[in-house]
XYZ file of C-alpha atoms in Angstrom:
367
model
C 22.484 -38.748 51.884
C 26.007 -39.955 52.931
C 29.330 -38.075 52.323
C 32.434 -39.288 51.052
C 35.561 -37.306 50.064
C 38.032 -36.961 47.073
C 41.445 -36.682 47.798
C 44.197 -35.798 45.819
C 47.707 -36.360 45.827
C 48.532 -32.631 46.294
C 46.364 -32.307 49.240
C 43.113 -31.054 48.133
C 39.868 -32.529 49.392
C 36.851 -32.626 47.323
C 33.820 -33.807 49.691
C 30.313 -34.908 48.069
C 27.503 -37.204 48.275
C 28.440 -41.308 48.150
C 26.390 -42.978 45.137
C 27.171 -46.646 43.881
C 29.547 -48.853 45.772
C 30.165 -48.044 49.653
C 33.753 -49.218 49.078
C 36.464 -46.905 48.820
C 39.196 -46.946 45.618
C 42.158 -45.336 44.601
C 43.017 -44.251 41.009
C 44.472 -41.975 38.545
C 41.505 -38.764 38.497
C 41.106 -37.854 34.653
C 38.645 -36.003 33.287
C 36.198 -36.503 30.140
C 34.225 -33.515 28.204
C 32.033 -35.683 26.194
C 28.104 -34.440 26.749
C 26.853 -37.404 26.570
C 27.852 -41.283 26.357
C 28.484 -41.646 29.866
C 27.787 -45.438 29.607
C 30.438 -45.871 27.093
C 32.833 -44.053 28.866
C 32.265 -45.518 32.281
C 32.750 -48.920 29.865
C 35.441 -47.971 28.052
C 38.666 -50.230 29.201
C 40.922 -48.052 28.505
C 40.002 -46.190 31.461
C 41.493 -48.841 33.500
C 42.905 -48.119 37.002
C 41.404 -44.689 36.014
C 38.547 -42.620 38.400
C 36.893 -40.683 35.946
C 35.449 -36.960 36.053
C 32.826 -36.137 33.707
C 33.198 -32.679 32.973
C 29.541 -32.069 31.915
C 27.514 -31.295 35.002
C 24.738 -33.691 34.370
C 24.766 -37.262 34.210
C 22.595 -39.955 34.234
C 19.251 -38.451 33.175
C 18.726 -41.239 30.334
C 20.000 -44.088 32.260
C 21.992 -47.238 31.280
C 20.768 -49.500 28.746
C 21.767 -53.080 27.398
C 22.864 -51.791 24.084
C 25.877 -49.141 24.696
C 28.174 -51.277 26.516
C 31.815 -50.996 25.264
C 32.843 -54.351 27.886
C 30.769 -56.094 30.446
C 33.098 -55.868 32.600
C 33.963 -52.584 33.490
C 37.754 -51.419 34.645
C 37.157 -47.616 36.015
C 37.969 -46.939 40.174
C 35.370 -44.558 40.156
C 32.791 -42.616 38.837
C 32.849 -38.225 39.789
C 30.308 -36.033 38.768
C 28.521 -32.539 39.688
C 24.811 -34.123 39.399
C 23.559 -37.771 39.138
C 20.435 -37.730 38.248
C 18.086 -40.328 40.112
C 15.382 -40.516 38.131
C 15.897 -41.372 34.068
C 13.618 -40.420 31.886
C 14.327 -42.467 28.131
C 12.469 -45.262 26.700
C 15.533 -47.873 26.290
C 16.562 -46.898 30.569
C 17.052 -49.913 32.334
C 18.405 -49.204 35.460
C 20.336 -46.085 36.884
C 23.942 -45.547 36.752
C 23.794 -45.458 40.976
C 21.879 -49.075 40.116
C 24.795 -49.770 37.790
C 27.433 -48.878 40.336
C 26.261 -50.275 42.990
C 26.455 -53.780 40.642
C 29.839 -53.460 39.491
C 31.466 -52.098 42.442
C 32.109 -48.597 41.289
C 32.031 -45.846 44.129
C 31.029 -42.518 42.935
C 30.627 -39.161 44.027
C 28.632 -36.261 43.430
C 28.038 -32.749 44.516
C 31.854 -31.174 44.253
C 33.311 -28.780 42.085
C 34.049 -30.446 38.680
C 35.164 -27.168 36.988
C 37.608 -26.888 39.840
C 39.277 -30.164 39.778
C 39.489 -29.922 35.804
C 41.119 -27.111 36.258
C 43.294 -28.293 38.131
C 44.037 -31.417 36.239
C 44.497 -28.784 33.628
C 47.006 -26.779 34.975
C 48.937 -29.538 37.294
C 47.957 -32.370 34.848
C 46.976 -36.068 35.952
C 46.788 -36.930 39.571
C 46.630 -39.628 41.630
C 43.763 -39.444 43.842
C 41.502 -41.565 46.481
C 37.519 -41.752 46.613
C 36.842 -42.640 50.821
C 34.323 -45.560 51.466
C 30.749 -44.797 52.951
C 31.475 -43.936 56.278
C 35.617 -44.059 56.723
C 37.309 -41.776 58.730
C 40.822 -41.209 57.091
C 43.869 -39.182 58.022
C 44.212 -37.086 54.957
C 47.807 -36.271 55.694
C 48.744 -40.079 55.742
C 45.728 -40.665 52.351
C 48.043 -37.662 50.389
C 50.933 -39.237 51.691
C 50.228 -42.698 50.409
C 49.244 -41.539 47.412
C 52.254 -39.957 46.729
C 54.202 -43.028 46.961
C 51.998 -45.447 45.466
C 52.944 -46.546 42.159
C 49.640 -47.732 40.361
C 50.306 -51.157 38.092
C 51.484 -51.214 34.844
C 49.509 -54.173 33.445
C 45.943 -52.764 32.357
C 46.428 -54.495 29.216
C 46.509 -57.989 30.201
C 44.100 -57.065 33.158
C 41.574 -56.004 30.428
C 42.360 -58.205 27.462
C 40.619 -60.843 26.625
C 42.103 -64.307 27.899
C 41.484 -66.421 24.912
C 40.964 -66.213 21.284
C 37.196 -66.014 20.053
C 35.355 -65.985 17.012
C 33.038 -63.252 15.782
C 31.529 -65.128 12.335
C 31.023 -63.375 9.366
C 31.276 -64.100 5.148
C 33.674 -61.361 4.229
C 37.044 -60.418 4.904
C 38.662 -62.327 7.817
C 40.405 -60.224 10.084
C 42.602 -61.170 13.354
C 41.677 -58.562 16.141
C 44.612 -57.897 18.744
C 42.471 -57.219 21.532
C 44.690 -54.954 24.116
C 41.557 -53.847 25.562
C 38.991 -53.215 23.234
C 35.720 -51.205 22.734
C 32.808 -53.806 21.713
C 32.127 -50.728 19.030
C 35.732 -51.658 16.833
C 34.170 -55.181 16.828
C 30.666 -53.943 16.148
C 32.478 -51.939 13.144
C 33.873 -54.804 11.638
C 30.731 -57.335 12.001
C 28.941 -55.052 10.028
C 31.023 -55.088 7.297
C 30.171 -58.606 6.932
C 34.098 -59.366 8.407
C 34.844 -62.941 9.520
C 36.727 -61.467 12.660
C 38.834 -63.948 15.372
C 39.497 -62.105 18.521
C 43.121 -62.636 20.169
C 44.615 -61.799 23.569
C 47.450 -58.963 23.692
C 50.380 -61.190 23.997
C 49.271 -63.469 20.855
C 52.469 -64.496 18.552
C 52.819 -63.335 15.118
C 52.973 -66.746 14.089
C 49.580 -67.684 15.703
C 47.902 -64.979 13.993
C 49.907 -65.791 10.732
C 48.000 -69.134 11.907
C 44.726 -68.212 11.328
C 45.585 -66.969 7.512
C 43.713 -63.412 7.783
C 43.227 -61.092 5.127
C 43.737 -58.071 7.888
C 44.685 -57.334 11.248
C 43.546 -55.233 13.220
C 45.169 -53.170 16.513
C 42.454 -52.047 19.371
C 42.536 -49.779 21.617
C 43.721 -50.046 25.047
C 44.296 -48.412 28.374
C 47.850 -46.833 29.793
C 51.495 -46.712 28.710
C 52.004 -48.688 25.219
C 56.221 -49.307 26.637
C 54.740 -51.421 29.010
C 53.679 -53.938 26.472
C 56.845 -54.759 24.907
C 55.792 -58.380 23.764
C 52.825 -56.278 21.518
C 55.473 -54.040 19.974
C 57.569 -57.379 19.116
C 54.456 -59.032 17.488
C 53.549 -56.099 15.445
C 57.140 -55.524 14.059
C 56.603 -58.773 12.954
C 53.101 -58.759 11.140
C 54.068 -55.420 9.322
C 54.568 -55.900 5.815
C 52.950 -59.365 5.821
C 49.041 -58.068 5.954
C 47.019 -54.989 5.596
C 47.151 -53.491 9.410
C 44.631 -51.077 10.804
C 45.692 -49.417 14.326
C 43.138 -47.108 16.851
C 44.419 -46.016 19.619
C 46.772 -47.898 21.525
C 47.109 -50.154 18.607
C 48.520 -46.685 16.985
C 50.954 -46.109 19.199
C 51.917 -49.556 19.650
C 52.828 -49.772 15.717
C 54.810 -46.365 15.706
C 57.091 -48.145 18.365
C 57.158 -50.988 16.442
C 58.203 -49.196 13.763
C 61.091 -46.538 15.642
C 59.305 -44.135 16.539
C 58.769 -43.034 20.117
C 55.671 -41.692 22.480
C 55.168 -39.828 25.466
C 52.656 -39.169 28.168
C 50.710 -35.899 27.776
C 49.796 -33.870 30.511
C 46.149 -34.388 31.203
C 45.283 -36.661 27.895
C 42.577 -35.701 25.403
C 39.680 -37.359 26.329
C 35.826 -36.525 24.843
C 33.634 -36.651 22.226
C 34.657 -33.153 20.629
C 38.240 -33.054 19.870
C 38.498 -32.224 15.875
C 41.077 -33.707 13.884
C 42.559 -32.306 10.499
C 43.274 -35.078 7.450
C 46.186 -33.527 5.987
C 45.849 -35.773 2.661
C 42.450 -34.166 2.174
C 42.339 -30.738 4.391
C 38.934 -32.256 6.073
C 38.774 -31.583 9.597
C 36.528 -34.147 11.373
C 35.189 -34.231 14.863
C 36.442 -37.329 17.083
C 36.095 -39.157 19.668
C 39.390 -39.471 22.160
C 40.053 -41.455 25.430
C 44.151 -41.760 25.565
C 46.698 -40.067 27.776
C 50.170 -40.822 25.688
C 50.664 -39.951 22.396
C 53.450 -40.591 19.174
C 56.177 -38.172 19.278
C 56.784 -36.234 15.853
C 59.750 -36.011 16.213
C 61.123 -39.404 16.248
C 58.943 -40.260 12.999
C 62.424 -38.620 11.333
C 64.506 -41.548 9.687
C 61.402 -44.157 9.924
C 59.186 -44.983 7.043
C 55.932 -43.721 8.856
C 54.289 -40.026 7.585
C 51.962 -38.099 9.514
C 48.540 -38.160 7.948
C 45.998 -36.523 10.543
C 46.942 -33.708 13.575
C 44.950 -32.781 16.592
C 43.503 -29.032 16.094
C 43.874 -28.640 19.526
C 47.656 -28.961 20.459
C 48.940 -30.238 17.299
C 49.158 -33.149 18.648
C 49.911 -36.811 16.379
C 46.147 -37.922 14.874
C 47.490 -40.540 12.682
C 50.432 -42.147 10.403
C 50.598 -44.135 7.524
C 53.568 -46.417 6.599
C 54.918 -45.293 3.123
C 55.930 -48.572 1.779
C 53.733 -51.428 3.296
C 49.304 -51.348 3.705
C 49.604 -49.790 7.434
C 47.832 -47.223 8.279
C 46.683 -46.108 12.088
C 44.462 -43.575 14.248
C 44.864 -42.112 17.761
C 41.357 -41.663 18.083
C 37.928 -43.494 17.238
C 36.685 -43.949 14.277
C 34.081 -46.353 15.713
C 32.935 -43.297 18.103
C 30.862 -44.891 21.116
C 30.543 -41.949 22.254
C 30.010 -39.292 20.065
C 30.230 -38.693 16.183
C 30.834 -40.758 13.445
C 32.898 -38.412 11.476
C 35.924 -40.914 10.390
C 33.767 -44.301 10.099
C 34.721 -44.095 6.727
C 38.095 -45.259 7.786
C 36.946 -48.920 8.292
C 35.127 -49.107 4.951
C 39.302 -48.195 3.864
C 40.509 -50.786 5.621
C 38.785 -53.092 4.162
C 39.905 -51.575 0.574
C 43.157 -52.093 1.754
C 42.473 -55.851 2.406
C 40.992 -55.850 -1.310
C 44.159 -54.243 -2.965
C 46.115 -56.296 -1.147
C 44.334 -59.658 -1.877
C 44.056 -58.680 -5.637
C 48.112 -57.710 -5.732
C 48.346 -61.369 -4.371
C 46.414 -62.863 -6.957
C 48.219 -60.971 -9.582
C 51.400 -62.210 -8.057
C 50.408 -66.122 -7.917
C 48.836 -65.997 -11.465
């Protein structure tokens, strides 16, 4: 077995066992309580630039599969857990996620203290942090010292976006999917409901989407801060009032700026598979599934024509907002789950309502 060491901004060292790629990486350490779904997770691009702790303490024991991919192409720094599991024992297991690691270049470790570091992401919130490569000696003085004056990039969106536009065929509604990083699940979503979808990159125009004369649009999800897409928010304050819009995620925080309202970064994110979510309009609470570490500030919704509609149960936190006067409405979390329950899928089977009232009020209009 070969060592390799976490270290953290504020000068702690985690050491463990190496697993995946022998290189080394740097990366904001977050943490993740979902019990399952590590493959989606460890897929997920909005956990770009990210080195991800997976708070349950073992991982791995049903292997990676074809089928629960969110991108091919991964986007995490690396991969921390208490205990990989080496052998997987599940019908649909493929390969292991040390196998999978080692082919996307993902270092890992295993063997520390993940209730210790989540505490401590906890209490001092998100850190920048380094995982060593197989067999480097560092200085951890000048390692905690870099880190503290690194400045990570600000571009996960266009790192993880697709490049160009794509189609995804289908007989029923055609929607325009902004894709600022997207989980294959939102698509997934949409193909089932028979959608005749056309996949964009983040920085597409309004007018080329306009282009494509779509009955919907549709804002994915995406990794990081959504001020550092300003050409997004541009497009978006654009679109709204033309089409029905649906927002998850990113996408939802990218329409309340578009719309005067402002966000913030929270202080270790909610990310899992277990974070319940109250509907106001109904007084449901639903279990979701969360991977985002900003959120929409309440407080700014004052003087803009957006309402809150769902709150986190957890910190009371913005769930989702609904624009009082055009078809908009948006989600911080996912409705699509991949991973974990499917407690608000109902929300796409609204959207495309939406697109139906919509369309018919058209009609009416032209008639």
């Amino acid at each position: 077995m070969t060592t390799r060491k976490l270290i953290l901004e504020n000068g702690e060292v985690f050491e463990g066992t190496a697993f995946g790629s022998e290189n080394g990486s740097d990366g904001e350490v977050v943490f993740t309580t979902g019990m399952t779904g590590y493959q989606e997770t460890m897929t997920d691009p909005s956990f770009c630039g990210q080195i991800v702790t997976m708070t349950y303490p073992l991982i791995g024991n049903y292997g990676m599969n074809r089928d629960d991919f969110e991108t091919i192409a991964p986007a995490i720094k690396g991969f921390v857990v208490q205990e990989l599991a080496k052998t997987p024992s599940n019908f649909r297991s493929e390969r292991t996620v040390d196998e999978f690691c080692k082919q996307k270049n993902i270092p890992g470790i295993e063997g520390i203290d993940t209730r210790k570091l989540t505490r401590m992401i906890r209490t001092e919130g998100s850190v920048k942090g380094y995982i060593t490569a197989v067999g480097e000696e560092v200085n951890v003085e000048e390692v905690v010292t870099r880190l503290q004056n690194t400045t990570f990039p600000t571009n996960q969106v266009e790192q993880v976006s697709t490049k160009s536009a794509y189609p995804s065929p289908g007989r029923g509604k055609k929607v325009v999917l902004m894709d600022f990083g997207m989980k294959h699940g939102i698509l997934r979503e949409l193909n089932k409901r028979d959608c005749d979808v056309v996949v964009v990159p983040y920085n597409t125009t309004a007018e080329e989407i306009l282009s494509y004369n779509p009955d919907g649009i549709m804002l994915s999800n995406g990794p990081g801060d959504p001020k550092d897409v300003p050409e997004a928010v541009e497009t978006i304050k654009a679109l709204i009032g033309q089409l029905p819009i649906f927002g998850i995620c990113l996408g939802h925080q990218l329409f309340a700026l578009a719309s005067g309202a402002d966000s913030f970064k929270l202080k270790f994110g909610h990310r899992g598979a277990n974070h319940p979510v109250k509907d106001l309009k109904t007084g449901r609470t639903e279990l979701t599934s969360q991977n985002h570490g900003y959120a929409v500030d309440p407080d700014s919704l004052e003087g803009t024509d957006l309402e809150i509609t769902h709150v986190a149960l957890n910190d009371g936190t913005v769930e989702g907002i609904r624009h009082k006067v055009h078809p908009v409405f948006t989600v911080q979390y996912h409705p699509e789950a991949s991973p974990g329950p499917e407690d608000s899928n109902h929300l796409f089977d609204e959207f495309i309502e939406l697109m139906n009232t919509h369309a018919g009020k058209e009609q009416s209009q032209h008639a």
